[in-house]
PDB file of C-alpha atoms and ligand atoms in Angstrom:
ATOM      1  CA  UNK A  14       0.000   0.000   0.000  1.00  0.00           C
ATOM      2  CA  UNK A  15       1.090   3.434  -0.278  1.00  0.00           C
ATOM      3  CA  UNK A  16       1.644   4.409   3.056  1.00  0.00           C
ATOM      4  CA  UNK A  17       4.313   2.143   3.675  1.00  0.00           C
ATOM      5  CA  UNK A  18       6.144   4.283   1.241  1.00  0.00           C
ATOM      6  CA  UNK A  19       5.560   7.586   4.133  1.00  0.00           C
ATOM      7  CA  UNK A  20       7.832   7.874   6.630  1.00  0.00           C
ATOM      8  CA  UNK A  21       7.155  10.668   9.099  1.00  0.00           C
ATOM      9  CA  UNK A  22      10.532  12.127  10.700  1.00  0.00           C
ATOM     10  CA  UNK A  23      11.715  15.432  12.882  1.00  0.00           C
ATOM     11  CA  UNK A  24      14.518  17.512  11.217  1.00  0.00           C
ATOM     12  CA  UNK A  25      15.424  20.390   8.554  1.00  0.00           C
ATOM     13  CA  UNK A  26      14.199  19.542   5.060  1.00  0.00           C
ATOM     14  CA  UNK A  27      17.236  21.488   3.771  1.00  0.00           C
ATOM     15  CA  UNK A  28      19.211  18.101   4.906  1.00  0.00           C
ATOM     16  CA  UNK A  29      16.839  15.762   3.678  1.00  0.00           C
ATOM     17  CA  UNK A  30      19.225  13.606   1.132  1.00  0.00           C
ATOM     18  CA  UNK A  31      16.228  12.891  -1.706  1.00  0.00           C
ATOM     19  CA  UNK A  32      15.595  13.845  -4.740  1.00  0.00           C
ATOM     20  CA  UNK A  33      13.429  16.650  -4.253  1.00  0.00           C
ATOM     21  CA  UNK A  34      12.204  18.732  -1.601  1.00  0.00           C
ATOM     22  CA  UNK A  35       9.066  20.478  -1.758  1.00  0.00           C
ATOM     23  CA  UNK A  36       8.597  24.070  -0.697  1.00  0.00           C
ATOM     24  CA  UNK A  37       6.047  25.842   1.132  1.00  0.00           C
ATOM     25  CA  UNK A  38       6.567  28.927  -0.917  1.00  0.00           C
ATOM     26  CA  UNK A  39       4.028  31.752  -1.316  1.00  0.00           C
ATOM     27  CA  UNK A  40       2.558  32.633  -4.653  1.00  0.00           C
ATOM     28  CA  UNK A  41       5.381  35.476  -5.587  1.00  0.00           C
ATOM     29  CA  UNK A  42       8.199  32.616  -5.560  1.00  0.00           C
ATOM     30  CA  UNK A  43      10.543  35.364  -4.531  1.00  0.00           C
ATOM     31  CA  UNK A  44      11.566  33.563  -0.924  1.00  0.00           C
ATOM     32  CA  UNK A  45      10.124  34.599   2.498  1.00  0.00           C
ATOM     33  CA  UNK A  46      10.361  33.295   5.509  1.00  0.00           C
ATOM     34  CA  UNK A  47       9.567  29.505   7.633  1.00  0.00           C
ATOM     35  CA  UNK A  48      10.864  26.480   5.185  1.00  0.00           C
ATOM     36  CA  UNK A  49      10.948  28.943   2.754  1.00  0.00           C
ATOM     37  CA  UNK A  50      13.533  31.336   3.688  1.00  0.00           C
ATOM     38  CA  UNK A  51      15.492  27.913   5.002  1.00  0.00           C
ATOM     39  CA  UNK A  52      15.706  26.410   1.606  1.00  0.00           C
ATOM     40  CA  UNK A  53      16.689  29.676  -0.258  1.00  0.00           C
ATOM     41  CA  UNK A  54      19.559  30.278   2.283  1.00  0.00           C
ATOM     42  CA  UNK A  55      20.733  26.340   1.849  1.00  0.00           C
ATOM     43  CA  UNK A  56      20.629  26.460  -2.002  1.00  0.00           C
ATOM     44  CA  UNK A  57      22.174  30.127  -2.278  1.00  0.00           C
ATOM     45  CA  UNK A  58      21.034  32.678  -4.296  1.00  0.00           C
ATOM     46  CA  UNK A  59      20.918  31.027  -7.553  1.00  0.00           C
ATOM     47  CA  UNK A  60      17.153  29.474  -6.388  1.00  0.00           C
ATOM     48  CA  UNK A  61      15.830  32.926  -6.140  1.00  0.00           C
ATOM     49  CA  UNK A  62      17.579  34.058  -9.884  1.00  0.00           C
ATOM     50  CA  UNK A  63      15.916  30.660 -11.232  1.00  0.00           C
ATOM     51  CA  UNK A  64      12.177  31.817  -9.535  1.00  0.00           C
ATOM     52  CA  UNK A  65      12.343  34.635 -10.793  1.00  0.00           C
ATOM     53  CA  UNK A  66      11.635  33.472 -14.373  1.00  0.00           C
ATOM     54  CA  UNK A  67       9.118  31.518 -13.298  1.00  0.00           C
ATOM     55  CA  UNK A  68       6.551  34.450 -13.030  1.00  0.00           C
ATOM     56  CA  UNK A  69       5.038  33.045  -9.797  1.00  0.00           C
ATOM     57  CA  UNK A  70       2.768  29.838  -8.832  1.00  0.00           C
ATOM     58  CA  UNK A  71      -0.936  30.029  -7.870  1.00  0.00           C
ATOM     59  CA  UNK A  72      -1.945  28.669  -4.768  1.00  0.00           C
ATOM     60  CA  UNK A  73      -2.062  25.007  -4.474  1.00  0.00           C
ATOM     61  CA  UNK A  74      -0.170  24.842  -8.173  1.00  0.00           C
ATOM     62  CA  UNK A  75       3.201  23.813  -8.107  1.00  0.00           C
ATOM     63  CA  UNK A  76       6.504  24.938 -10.200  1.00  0.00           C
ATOM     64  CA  UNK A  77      10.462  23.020 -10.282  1.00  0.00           C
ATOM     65  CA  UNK A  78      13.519  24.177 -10.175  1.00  0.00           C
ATOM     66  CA  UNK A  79      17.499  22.857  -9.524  1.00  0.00           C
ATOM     67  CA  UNK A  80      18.524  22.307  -6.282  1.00  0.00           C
ATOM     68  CA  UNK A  81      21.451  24.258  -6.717  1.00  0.00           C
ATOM     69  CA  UNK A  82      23.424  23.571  -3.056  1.00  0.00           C
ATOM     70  CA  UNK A  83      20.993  21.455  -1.668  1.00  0.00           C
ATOM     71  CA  UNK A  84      21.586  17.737  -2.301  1.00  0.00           C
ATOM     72  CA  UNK A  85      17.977  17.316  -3.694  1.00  0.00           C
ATOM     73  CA  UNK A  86      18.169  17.844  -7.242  1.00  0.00           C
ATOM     74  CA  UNK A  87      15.490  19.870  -7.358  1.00  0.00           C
ATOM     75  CA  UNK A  88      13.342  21.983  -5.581  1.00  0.00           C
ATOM     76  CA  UNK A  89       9.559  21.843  -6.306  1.00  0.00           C
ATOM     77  CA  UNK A  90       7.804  25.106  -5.051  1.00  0.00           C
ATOM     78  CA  UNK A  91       4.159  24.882  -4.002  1.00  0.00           C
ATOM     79  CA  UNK A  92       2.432  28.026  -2.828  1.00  0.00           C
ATOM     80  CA  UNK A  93      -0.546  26.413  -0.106  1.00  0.00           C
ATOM     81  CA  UNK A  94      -3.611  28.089   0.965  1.00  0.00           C
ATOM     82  CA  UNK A  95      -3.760  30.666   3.251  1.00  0.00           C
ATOM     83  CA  UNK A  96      -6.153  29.527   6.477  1.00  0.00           C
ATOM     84  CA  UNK A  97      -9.724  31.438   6.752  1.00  0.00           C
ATOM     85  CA  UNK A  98     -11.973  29.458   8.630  1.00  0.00           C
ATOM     86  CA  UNK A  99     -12.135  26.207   6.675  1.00  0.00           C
ATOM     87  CA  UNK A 100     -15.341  27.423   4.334  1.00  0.00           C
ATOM     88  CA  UNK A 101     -13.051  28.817   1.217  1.00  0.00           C
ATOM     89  CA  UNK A 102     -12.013  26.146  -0.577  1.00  0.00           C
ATOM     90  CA  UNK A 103      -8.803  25.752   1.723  1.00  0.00           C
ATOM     91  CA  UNK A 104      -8.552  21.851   1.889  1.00  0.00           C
ATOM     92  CA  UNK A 105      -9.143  21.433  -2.167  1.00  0.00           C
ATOM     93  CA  UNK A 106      -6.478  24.098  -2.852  1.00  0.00           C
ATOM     94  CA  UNK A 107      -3.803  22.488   0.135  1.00  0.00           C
ATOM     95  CA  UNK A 108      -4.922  18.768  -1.559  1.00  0.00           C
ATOM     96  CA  UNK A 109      -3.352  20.368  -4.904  1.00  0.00           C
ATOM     97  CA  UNK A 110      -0.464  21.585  -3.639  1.00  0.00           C
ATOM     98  CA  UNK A 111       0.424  18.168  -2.267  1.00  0.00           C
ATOM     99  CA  UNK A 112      -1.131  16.454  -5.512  1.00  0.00           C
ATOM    100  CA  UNK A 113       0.340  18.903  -7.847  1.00  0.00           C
ATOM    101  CA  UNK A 114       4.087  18.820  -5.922  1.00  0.00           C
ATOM    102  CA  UNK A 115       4.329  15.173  -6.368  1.00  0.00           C
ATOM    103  CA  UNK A 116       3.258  15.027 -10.064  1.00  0.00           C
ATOM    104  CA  UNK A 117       5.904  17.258 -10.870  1.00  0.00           C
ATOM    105  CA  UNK A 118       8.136  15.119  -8.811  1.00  0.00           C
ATOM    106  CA  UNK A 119       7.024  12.200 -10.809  1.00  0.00           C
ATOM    107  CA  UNK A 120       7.784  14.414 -13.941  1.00  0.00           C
ATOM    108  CA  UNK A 121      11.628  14.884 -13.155  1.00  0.00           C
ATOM    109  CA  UNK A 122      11.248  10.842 -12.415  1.00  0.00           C
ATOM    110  CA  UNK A 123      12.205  11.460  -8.484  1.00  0.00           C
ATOM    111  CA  UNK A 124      12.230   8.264  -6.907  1.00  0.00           C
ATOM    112  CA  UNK A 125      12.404  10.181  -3.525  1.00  0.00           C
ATOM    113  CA  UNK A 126      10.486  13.287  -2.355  1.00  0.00           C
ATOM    114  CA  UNK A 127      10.252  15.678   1.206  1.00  0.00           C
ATOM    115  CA  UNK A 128       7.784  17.592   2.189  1.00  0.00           C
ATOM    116  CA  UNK A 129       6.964  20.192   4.615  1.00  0.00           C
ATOM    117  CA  UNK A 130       4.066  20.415   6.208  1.00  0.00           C
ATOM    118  CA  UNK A 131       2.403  22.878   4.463  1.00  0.00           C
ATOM    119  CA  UNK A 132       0.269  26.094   5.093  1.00  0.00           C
ATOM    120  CA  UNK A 133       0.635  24.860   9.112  1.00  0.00           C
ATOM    121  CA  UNK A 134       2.739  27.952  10.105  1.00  0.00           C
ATOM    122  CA  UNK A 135       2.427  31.534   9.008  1.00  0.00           C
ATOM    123  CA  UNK A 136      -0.554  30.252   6.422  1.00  0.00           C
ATOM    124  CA  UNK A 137      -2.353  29.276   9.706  1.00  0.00           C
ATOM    125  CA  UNK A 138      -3.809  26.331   8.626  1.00  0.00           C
ATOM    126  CA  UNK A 139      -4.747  23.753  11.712  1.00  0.00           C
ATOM    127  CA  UNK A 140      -2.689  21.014  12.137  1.00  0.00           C
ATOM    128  CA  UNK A 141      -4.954  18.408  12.636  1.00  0.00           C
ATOM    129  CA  UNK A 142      -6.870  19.040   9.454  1.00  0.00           C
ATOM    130  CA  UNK A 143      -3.874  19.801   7.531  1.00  0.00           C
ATOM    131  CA  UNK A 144      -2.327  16.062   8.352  1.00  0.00           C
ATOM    132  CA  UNK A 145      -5.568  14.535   7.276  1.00  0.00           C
ATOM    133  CA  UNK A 146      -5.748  16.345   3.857  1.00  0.00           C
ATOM    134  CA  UNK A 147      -1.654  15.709   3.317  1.00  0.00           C
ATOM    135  CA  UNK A 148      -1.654  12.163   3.610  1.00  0.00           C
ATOM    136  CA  UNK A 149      -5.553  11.821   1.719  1.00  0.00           C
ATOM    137  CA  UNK A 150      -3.572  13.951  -1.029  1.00  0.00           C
ATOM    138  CA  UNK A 151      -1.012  11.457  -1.541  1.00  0.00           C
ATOM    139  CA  UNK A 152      -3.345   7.969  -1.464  1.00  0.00           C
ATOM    140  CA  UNK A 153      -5.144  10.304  -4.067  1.00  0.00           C
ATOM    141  CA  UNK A 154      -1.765  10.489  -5.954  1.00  0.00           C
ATOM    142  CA  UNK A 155      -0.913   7.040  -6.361  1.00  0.00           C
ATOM    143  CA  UNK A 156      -4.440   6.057  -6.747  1.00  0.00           C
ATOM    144  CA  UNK A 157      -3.757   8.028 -10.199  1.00  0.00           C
ATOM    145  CA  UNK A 158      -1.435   5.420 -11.210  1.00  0.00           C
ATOM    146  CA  UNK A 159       1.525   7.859 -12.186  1.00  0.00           C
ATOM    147  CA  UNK A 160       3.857   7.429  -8.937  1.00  0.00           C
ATOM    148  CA  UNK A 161       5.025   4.126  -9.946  1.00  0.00           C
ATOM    149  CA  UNK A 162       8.539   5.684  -9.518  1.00  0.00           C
ATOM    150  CA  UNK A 163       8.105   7.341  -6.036  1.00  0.00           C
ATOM    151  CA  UNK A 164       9.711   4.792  -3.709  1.00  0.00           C
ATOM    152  CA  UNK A 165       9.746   7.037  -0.368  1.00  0.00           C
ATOM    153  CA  UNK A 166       7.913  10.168   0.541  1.00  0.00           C
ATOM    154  CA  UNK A 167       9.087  12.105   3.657  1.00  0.00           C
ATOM    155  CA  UNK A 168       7.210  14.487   5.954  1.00  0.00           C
ATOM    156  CA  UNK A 169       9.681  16.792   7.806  1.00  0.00           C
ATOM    157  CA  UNK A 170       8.451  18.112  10.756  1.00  0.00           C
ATOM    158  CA  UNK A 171      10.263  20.823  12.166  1.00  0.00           C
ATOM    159  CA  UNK A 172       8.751  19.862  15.847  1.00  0.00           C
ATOM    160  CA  UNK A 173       6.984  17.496  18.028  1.00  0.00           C
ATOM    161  CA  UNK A 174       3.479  18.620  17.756  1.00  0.00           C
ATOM    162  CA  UNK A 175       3.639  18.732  14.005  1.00  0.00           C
ATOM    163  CA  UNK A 176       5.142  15.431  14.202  1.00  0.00           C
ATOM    164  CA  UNK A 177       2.426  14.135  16.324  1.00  0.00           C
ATOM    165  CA  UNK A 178      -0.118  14.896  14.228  1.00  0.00           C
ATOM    166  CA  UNK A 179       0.910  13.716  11.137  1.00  0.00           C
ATOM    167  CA  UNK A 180       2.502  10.459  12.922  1.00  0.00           C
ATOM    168  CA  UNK A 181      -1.572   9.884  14.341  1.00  0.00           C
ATOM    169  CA  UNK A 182      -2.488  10.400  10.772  1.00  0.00           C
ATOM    170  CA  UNK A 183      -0.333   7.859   9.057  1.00  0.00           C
ATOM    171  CA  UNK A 184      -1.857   5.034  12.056  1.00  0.00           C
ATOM    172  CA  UNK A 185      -5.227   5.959  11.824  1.00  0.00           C
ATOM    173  CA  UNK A 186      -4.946   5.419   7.680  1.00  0.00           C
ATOM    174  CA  UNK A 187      -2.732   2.288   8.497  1.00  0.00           C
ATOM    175  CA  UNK A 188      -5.371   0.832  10.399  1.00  0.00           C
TER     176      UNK A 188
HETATM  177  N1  APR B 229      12.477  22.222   7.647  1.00  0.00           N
HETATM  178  C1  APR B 229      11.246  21.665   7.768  1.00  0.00           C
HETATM  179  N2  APR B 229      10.155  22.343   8.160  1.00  0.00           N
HETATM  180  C2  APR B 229      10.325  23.652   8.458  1.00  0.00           C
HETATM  181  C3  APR B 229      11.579  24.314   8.353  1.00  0.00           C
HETATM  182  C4  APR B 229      12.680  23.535   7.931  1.00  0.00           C
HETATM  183  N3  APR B 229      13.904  24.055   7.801  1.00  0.00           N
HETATM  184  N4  APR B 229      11.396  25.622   8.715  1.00  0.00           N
HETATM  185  C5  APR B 229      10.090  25.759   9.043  1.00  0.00           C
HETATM  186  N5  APR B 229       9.444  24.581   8.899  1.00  0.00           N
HETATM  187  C6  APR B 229       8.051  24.242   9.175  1.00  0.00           C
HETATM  188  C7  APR B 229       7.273  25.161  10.063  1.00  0.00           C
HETATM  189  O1  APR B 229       7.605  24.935  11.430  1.00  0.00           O
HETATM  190  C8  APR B 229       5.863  24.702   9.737  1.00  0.00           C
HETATM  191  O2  APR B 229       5.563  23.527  10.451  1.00  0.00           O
HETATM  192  O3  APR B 229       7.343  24.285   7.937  1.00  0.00           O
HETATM  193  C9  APR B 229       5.953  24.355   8.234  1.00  0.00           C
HETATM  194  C10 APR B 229       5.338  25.389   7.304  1.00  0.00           C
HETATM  195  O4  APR B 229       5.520  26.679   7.867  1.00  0.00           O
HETATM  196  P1  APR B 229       5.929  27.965   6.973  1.00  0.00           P
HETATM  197  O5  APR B 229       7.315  27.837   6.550  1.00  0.00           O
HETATM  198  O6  APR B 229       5.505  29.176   7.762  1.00  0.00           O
HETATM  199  O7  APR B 229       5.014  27.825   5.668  1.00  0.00           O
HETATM  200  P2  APR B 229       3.474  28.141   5.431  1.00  0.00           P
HETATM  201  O8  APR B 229       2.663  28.026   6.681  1.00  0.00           O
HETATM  202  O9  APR B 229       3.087  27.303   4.248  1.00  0.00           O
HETATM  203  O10 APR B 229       3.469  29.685   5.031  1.00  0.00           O
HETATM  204  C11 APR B 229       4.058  30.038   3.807  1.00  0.00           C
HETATM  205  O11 APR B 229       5.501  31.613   4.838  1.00  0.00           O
HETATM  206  O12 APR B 229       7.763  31.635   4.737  1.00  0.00           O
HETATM  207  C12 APR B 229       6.640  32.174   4.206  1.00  0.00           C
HETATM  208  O13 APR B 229       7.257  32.674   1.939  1.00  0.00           O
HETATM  209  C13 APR B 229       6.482  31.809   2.754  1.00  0.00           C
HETATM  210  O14 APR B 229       4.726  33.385   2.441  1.00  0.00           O
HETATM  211  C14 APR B 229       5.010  32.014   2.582  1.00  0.00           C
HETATM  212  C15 APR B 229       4.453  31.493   3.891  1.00  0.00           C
END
């Protein structure tokens, strides 16, 4: 089944050695702050000269770059929704990012992919709701057939709680 192909884990997705890493960027592309100003920083300022051709990404779409000094070869940028209560289409647009981010993964042919747990800090978005949609996202993914090549997929919290959450996810789908 998919999930055995999750692993949830604690660290800094700027040292995650995979193929890609996944970004929670916002929809300028032009860096900011959380895991976004972390993985500009770690893959120097050629990431930001490379965005900026990219004319921005829409929220929940999803745009690739090089990894430049990262290990991961690439960088796939995802601009999630912005929390407001739960009744604006939130949870479709953070399903895309996740959705969207791994089909471009696929696209490169990444056999290994990190992600951060998106829209759960400055976007606001609740943890608890986020974690479900996240791991729905990716059953979704492979239930699409193209992830054949995706042999791990890494959450990265950056701290217990988020770990927590997600971790409770990944048991309850397990069963
Ligand atoms: N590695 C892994 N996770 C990290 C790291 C890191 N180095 N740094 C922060 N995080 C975690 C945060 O603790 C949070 O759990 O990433 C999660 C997402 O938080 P944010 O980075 O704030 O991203 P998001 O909530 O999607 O908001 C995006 O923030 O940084 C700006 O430019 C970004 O405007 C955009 C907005």
């Amino acid at each position: 089944m998919f999930w055995d192909k999750i692993e949830i884990i604690i660290g800094d997705i700027t040292e995650q050695k995979v193929d890609v890493i996944v970004n929670a960027a916002n929809t300028s592309l032009l860096g900011g702050g959380g895991v976004d100003g972390a993985i500009h920083r770690a893959a120097g300022p050629q990431l930001l000269e490379e965005c900026r051709g990219l004319s921005g990404c829409k929220t929940g779409e999803a745009k690739t770059t090089k990894g430049y000094n990262l290990y991961a070869k690439y960088v796939v940028h995802t601009a999630g929704p912005v929390w407001q209560g739960g009744c604006s289409g939130e949870s479709g647009l953070l399903r895309n990012s996740y959705v969207n981010s791994l089909k471009e993964a696929a696209k490169v042919g990444a056999k290994s992919i990190a992600f951060p747990s998106i829209s759960t800090g400055v976007y606001g978005y609740p943890l608890k709701k986020a974690s479900k949609v996240a791991l729905g996202a990716i059953g979704e993914f492979f239930d699409l057939g193209v992830g054949n090549n995706i042999e791990k997929i890494y959450i990265v919290c950056f701290d217990d709680n988020t770990y927590k959450h997600y971790m409770e996810g990944l048991l309850q789908l397990k069963g």
